[in-house]
Coordinates of C-alpha atoms in Angstrom, one line a residue:
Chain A
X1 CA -62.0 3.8 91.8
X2 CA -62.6 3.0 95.0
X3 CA -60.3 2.5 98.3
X4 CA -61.1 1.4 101.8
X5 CA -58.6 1.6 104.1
X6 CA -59.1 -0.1 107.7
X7 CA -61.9 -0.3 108.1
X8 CA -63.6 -1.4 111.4
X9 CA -68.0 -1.7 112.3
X10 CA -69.3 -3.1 115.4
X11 CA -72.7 -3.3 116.5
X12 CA -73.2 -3.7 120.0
X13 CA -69.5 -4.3 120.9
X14 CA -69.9 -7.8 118.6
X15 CA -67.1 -6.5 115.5
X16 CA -68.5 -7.3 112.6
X17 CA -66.2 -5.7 110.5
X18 CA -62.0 -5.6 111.7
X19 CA -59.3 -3.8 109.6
X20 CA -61.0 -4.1 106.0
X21 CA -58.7 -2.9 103.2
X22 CA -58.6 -3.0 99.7
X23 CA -59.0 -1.1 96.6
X24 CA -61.2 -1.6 93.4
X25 CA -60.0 -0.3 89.3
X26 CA -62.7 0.6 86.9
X27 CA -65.4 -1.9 85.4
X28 CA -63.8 -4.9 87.7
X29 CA -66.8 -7.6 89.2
X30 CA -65.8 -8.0 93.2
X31 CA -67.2 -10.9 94.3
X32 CA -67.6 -11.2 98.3
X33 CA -67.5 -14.3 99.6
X34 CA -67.8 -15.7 102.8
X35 CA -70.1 -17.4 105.8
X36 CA -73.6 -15.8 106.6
X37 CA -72.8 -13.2 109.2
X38 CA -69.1 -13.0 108.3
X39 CA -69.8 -9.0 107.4
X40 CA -70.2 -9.3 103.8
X41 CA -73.6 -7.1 103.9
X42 CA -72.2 -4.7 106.6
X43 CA -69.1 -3.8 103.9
X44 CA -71.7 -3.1 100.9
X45 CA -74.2 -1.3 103.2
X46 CA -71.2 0.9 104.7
X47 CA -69.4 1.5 101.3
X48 CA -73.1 2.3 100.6
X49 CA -73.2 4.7 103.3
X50 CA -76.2 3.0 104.5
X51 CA -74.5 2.5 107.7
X52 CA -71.5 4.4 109.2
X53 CA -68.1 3.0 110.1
X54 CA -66.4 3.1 113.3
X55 CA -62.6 3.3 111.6
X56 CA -61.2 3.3 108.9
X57 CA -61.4 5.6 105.7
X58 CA -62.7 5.4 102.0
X59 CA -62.2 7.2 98.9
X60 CA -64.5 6.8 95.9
X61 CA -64.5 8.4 92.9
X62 CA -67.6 7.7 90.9
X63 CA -71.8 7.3 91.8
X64 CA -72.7 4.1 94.1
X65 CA -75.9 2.3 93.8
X66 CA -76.9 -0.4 95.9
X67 CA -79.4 -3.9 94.8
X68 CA -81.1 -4.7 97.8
X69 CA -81.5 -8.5 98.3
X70 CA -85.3 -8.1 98.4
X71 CA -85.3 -5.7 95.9
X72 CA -87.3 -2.9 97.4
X73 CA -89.1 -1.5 94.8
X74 CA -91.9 0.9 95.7
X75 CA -95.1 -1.1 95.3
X76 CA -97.5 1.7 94.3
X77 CA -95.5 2.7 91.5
X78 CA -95.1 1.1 87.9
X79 CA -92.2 -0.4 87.0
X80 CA -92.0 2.8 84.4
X81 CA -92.2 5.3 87.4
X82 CA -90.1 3.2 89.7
X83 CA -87.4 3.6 87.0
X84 CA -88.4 7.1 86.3
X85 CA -89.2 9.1 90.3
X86 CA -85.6 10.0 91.0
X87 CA -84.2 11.1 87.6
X88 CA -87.0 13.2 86.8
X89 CA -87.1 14.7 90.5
X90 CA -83.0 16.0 89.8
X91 CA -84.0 17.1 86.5
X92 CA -87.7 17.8 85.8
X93 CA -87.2 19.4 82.4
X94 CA -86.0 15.4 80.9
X95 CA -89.1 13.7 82.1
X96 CA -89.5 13.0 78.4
X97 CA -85.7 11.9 77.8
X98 CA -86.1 9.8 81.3
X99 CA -88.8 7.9 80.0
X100 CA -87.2 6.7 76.9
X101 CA -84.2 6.4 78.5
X102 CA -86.4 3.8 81.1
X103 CA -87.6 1.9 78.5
X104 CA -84.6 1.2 76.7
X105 CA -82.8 -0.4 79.4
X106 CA -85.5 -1.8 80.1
X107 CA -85.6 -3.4 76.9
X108 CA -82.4 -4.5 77.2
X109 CA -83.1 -6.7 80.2
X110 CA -85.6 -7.9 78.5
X111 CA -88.8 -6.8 80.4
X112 CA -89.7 -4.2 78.1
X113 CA -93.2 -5.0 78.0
X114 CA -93.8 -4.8 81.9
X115 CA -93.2 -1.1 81.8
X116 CA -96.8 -0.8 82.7
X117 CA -97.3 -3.6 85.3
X118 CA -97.3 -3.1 89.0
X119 CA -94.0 -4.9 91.3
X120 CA -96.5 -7.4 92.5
X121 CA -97.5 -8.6 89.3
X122 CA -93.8 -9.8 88.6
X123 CA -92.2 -13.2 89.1
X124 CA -89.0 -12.9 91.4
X125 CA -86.4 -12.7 88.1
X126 CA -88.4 -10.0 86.4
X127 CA -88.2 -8.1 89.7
X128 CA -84.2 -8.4 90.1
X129 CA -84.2 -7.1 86.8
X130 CA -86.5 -4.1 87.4
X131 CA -84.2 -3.6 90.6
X132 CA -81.2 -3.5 88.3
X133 CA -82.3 -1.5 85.6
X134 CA -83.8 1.0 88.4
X135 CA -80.2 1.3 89.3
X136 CA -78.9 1.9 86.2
X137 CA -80.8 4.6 84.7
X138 CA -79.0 6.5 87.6
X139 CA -75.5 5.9 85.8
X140 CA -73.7 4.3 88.8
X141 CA -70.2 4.3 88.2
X142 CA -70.2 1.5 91.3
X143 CA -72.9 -1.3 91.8
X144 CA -73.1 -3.0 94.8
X145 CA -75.4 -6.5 94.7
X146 CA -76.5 -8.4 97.9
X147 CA -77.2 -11.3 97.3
X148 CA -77.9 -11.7 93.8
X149 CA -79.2 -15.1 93.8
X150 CA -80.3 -16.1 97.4
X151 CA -83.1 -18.6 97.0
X152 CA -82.6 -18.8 93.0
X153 CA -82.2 -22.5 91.7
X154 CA -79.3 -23.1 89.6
X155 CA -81.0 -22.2 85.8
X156 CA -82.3 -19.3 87.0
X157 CA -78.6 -18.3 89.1
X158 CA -77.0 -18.8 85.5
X159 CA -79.2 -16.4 83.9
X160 CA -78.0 -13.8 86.3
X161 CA -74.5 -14.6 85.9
X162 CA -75.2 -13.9 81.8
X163 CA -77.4 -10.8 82.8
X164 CA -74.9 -8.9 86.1
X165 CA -72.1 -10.0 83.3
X166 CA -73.9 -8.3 80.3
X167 CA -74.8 -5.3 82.1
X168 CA -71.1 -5.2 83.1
X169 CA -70.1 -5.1 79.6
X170 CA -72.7 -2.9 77.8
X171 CA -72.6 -0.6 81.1
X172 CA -69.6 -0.4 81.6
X173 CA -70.2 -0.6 85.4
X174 CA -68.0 -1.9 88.4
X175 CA -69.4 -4.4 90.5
X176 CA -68.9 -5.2 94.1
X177 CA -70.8 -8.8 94.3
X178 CA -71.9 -10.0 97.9
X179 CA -72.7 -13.9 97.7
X180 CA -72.0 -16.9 100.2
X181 CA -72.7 -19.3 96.9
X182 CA -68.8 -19.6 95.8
X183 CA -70.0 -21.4 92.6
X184 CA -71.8 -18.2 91.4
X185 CA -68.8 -16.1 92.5
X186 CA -66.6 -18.0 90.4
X187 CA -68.2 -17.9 87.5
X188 CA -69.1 -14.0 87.3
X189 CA -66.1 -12.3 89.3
X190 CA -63.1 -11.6 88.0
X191 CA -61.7 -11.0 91.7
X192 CA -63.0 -12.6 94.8
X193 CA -62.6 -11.5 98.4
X194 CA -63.2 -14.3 101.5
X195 CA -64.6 -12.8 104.7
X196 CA -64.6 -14.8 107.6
X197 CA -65.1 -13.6 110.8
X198 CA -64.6 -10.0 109.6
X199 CA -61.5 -9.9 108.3
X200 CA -59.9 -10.7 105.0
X201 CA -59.6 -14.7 104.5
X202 CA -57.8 -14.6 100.9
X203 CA -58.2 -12.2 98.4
X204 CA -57.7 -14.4 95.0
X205 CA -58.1 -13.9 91.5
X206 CA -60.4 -16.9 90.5
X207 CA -59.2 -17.5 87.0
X208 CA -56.0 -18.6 87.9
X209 CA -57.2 -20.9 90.1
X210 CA -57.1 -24.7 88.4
X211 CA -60.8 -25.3 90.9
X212 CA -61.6 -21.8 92.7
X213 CA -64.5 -23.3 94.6
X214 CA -62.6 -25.6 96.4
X215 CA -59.4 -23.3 96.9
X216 CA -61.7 -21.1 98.3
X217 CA -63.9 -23.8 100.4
X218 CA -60.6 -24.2 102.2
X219 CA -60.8 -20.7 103.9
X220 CA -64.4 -21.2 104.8
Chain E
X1 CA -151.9 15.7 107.9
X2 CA -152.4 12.3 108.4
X3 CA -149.6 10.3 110.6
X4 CA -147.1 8.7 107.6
X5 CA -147.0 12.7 106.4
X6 CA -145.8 13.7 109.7
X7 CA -143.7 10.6 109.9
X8 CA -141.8 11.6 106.3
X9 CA -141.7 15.5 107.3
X10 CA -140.3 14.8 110.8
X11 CA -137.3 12.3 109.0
X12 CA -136.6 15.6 107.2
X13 CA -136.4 17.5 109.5
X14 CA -133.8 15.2 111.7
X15 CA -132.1 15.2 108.1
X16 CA -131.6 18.9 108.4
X17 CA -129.1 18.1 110.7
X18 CA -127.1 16.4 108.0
X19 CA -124.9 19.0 106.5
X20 CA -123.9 20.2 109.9
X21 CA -122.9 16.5 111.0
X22 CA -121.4 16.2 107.7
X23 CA -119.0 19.3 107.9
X24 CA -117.9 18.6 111.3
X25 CA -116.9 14.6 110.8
X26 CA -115.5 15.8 107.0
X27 CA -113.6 18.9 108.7
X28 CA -112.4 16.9 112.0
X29 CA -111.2 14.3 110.0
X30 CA -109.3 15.9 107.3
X31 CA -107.2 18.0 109.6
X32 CA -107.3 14.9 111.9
X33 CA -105.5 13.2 109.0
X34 CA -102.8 16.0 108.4
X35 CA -101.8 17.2 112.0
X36 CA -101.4 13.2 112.9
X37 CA -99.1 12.4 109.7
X38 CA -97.2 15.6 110.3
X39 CA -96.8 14.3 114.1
X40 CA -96.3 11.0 113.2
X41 CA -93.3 12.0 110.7
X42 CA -91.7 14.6 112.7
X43 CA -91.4 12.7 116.1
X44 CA -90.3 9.5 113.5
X45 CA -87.7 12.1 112.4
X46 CA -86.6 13.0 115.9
X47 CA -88.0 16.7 115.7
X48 CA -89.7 17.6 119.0
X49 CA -90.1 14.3 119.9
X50 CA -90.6 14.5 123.8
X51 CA -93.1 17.7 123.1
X52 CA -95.1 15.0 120.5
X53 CA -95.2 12.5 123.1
X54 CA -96.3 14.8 125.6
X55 CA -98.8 15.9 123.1
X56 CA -100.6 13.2 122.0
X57 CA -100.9 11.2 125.8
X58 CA -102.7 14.5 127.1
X59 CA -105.0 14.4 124.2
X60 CA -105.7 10.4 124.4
X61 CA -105.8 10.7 128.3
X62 CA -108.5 13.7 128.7
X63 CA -112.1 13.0 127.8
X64 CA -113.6 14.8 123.9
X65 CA -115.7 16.3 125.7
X66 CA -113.7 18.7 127.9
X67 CA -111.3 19.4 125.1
X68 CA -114.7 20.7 123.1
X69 CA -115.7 22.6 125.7
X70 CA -112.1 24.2 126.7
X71 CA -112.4 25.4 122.4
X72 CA -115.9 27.2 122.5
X73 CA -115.4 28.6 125.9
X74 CA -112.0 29.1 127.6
X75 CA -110.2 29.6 124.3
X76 CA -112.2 33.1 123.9
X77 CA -110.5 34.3 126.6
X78 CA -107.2 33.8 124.7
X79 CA -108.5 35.8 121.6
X80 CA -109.5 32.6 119.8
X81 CA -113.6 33.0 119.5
X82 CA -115.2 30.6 117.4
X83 CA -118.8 29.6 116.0
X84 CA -119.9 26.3 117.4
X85 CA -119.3 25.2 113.9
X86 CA -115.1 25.7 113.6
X87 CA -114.8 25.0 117.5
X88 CA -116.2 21.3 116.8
X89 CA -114.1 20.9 113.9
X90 CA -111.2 22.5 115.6
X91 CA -112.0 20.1 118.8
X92 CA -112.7 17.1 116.3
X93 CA -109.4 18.0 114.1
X94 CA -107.3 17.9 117.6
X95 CA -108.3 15.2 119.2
X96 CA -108.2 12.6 116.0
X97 CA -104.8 13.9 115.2
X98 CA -103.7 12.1 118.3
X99 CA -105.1 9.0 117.4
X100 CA -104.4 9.4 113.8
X101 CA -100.2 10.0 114.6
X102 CA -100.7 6.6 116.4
X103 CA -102.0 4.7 113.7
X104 CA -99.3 6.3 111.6
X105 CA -96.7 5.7 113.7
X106 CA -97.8 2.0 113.7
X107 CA -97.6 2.0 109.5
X108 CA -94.5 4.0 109.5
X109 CA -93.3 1.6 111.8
X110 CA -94.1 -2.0 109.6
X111 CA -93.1 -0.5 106.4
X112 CA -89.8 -2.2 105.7
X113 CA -86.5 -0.4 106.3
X114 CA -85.4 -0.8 102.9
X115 CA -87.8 1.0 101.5
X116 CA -86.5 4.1 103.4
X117 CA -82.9 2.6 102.0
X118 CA -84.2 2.7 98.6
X119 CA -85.1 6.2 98.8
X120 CA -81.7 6.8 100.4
X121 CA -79.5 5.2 97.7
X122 CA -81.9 6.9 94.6
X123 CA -81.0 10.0 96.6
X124 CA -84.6 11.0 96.9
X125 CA -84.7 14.3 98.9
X126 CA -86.2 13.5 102.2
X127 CA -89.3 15.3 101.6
X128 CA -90.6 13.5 98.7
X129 CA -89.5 10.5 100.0
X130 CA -92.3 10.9 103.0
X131 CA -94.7 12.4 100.3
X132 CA -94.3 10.1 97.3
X133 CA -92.8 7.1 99.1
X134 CA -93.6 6.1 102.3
X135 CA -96.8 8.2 103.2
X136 CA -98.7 6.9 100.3
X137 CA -97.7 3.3 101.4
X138 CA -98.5 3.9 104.8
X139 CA -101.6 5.5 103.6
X140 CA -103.4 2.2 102.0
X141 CA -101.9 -0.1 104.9
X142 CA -103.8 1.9 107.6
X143 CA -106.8 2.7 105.2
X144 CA -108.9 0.2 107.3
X145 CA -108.1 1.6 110.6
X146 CA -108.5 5.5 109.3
X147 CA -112.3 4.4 108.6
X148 CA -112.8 3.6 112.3
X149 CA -111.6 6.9 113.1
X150 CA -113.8 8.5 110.4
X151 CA -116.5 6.2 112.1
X152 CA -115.8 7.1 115.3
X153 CA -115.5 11.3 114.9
X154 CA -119.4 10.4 112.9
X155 CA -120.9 9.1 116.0
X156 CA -118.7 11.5 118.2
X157 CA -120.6 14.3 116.7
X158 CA -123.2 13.4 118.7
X159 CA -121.9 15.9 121.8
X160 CA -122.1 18.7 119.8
X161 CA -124.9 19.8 121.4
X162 CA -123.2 20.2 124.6
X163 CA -122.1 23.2 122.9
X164 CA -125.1 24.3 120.7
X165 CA -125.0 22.9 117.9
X166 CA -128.0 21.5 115.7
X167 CA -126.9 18.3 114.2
X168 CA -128.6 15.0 113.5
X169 CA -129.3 14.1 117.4
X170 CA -130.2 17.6 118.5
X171 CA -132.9 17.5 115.3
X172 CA -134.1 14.2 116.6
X173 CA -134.7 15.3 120.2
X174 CA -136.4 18.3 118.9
X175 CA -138.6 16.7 117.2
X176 CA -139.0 14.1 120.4
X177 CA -139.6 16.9 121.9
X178 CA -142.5 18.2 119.7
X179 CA -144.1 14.5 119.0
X180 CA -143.9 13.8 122.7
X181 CA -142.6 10.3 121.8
X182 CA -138.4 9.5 121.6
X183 CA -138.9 6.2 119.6
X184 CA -139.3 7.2 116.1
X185 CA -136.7 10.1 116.1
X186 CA -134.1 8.1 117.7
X187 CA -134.8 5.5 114.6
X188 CA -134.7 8.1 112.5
X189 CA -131.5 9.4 113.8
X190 CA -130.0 6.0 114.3
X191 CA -131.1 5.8 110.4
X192 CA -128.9 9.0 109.5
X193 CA -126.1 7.7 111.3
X194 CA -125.9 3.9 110.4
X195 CA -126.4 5.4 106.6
X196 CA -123.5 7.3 107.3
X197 CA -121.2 4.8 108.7
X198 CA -122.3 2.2 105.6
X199 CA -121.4 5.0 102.9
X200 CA -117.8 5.0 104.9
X201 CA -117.4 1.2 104.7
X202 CA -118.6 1.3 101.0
X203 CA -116.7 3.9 100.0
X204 CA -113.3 2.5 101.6
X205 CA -114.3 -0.9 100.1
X206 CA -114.2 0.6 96.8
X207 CA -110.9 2.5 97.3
X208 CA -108.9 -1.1 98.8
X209 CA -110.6 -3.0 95.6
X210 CA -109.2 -0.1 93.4
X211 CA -105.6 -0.5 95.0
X212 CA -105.8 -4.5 94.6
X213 CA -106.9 -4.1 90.9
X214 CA -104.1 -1.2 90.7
X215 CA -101.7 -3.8 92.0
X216 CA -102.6 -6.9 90.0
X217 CA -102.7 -5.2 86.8

């Protein structure tokens, strides 16, 4: 589904990103682990296209959609018309489908009844989940999360390993899963790739690990 | 007529001067407001960014007044005649838009970089992303600071005289003038003006309470 292939980023002559390859199959969860700064953002941001890459190729077959870590959701807009804006821009004649469509997912994250409510009026989770449903009404084949749970405490980082491993399953989507908290990686990834310094540490499949965290801790 | 009459007649008729202070402040600021966001986004986008520059540092740097004056009479010669009405709002329209692409430059500037992100990764073309996006954003953050200008261009209007016009302070001297006395007029023009200014605040009061209740919802 999708394949990098050497890929390299620098900014400012610092490399942030040194001969990155690997490929992804259908409805996997990617963790990315690894050190703040290591270049775990830089990979999502460039598979993203968000930023470019200086070498290096990718092939991807399939929609991407990127979670920001802060969410960004447009603050004059409902949660409704936050979910709504793009689709109906691409097709104008399905506003009507759109909305249902909107509400239902959002109904499935269980904020159904914030439809109407402004960003600002949301705590933090409801907000990740707005974020997430705002990506999925635009049928990503690909979701790419930054940093799902920075500054969550440890109920609330459980409740997104149920919900990123719900949508998953009922969705059907892949996710690529950029986290520096190996505990949470563990749990929701079925893969798990360890950046340090901007290369490839260990690319492991956590399950068959007898205690993942601390295999991984190792490479740290 | 005893002296309150003439008092009450002579506030009307500095009042008269209303509707033309009025449509040049209303005029100069709405196309004040559009040429400075369209300058604003385009040298944000890169397009003619040099020429913008260039642009809005002449109109900053040179004085309102010679800019009105190079409208109403050097711009004739060019085939551009206008009534002392248009040339104002022209002159007004012009020189805020410098001011205005400043202030938007400064909201475009502290709107976070995601948001632009955002837009990207919905795939929102880049035209409604300035329109439905980021403008409107940048819109209610600089609210406070567009009412200056507004403020400003009000008490700007002023000069028009230089040119011929009959607004609010050309009434009043007029009527100084006539009542051989400058003390009541200029209250009574002060009065138009400060009534003006205090409508502005009000109104833009009532728009950033509208957005916080819009928000908090």
């Amino acid at each position: 589904m999708l394949k990098i292939y050497n890929i390299c980023k620098s900014f400012n002559d610092v490399k942030v990103l040194e001969d990155i390859s690997f490929d992804i199959k259908k409805s996997g969860i990617l963790g990315l682990a690894g050190p703040s700064g290591c270049g775990k953002s830089t990979l999502l941001r460039c598979i993203q296209k968000l930023e470019s890459f200086d070498k290096g190729t990718m092939e991807c077959n399939g929609r991407v959609c990127f979670m920001f870590q802060d969410f960004q959701l447009f603050p004059h807009m409902t949660v409704l018309q936050n979910l709504t804006y793009a689709p109906d821009l691409k097709d104008r004649d399905k506003k009507e489908e759109h909305k249902n469509q909107a509400e239902s997912i959002l109904k499935n994250l269980g904020i159904g009844s914030k439809a109407e409510k402004y960003p600002v009026a949301l705590s933090g989770g409801q907000k990740q989940r707005v974020a997430l449903a705002r990506s999925l009404i635009t049928n990503p084949d690909i979701l790419l999360c930054d940093e799902p749970t920075s500054g969550l405490d440890v109920s609330t980082t459980m409740d997104v390993v149920s919900l990123l491993k719900s949508v998953n399953e009922q969705f059907g989507v892949t996710m690529i899963i950029a986290s520096h908290d190996l505990d949470f990686l563990t749990k929701i990834s079925d893969r798990i790739i360890l950046l340090k310094n901007g290369t490839i540490a260990v690319d492991v499949d956590p399950r068959q690990c007898d205690d993942p965290v601390n295999y991984l801790k190792k490479y740290y | 007529m005893n002296e309150s009459n003439s008092i009450i007649s002579d506030f009307f008729r500095i009042g008269g001067g209303l509707p033309f202070t009025l449509a040049l402040a209303i005029g100069g600021i709405l196309i004040g407001i559009f040429l400075g966001a369209l300058l604003a986004v385009l040298r944000y986008n890169g397009i003619g960014r040099w020429m913008i520059n260039g642009i809005v540092s002449f109109l900053r740097g040179t004085p309102f007044v010679l800019q009105l004056t190079f409208i109403y009479f050097v711009m004739p010669k060019f085939g551009l005649k206008l009534n002392v009405l248009w040339a104002g709002i022209l002159a007004f329209g012009i020189n805020s838009s410098a001011y205005v692409a400043e202030i938007f430059r400064a909201g475009i500037e502290n709107l976070p970089k995601g948001q632009f992100e955002a837009a990207k990764t919905l795939e929102i073309p880049r035209f409604y992303m300035w329109k439905d996006i980021i403008l409107p954003q940048v819109t209610m953050n600089i609210l406070p600071i567009l009412l200056n200008e507004m403020i400003d261009i009000i008490k700007m209007t002023a000069v028009i005289p230089m040119i011929g016009g009959i607004e609010i302070m050309r009434k009043a001297q007029m009527v100084s003038l006539i009542r051989c006395d400058y003390f009541l007029p200029l209250c009574m023009a002060a009065t138009y003006y400060y009534g003006l200014v205090l409508l502005i605040e009000f109104i833009g009061k009532k728009i950033e309470k509208r957005k916080l209740y819009a928000k908090n919802l």
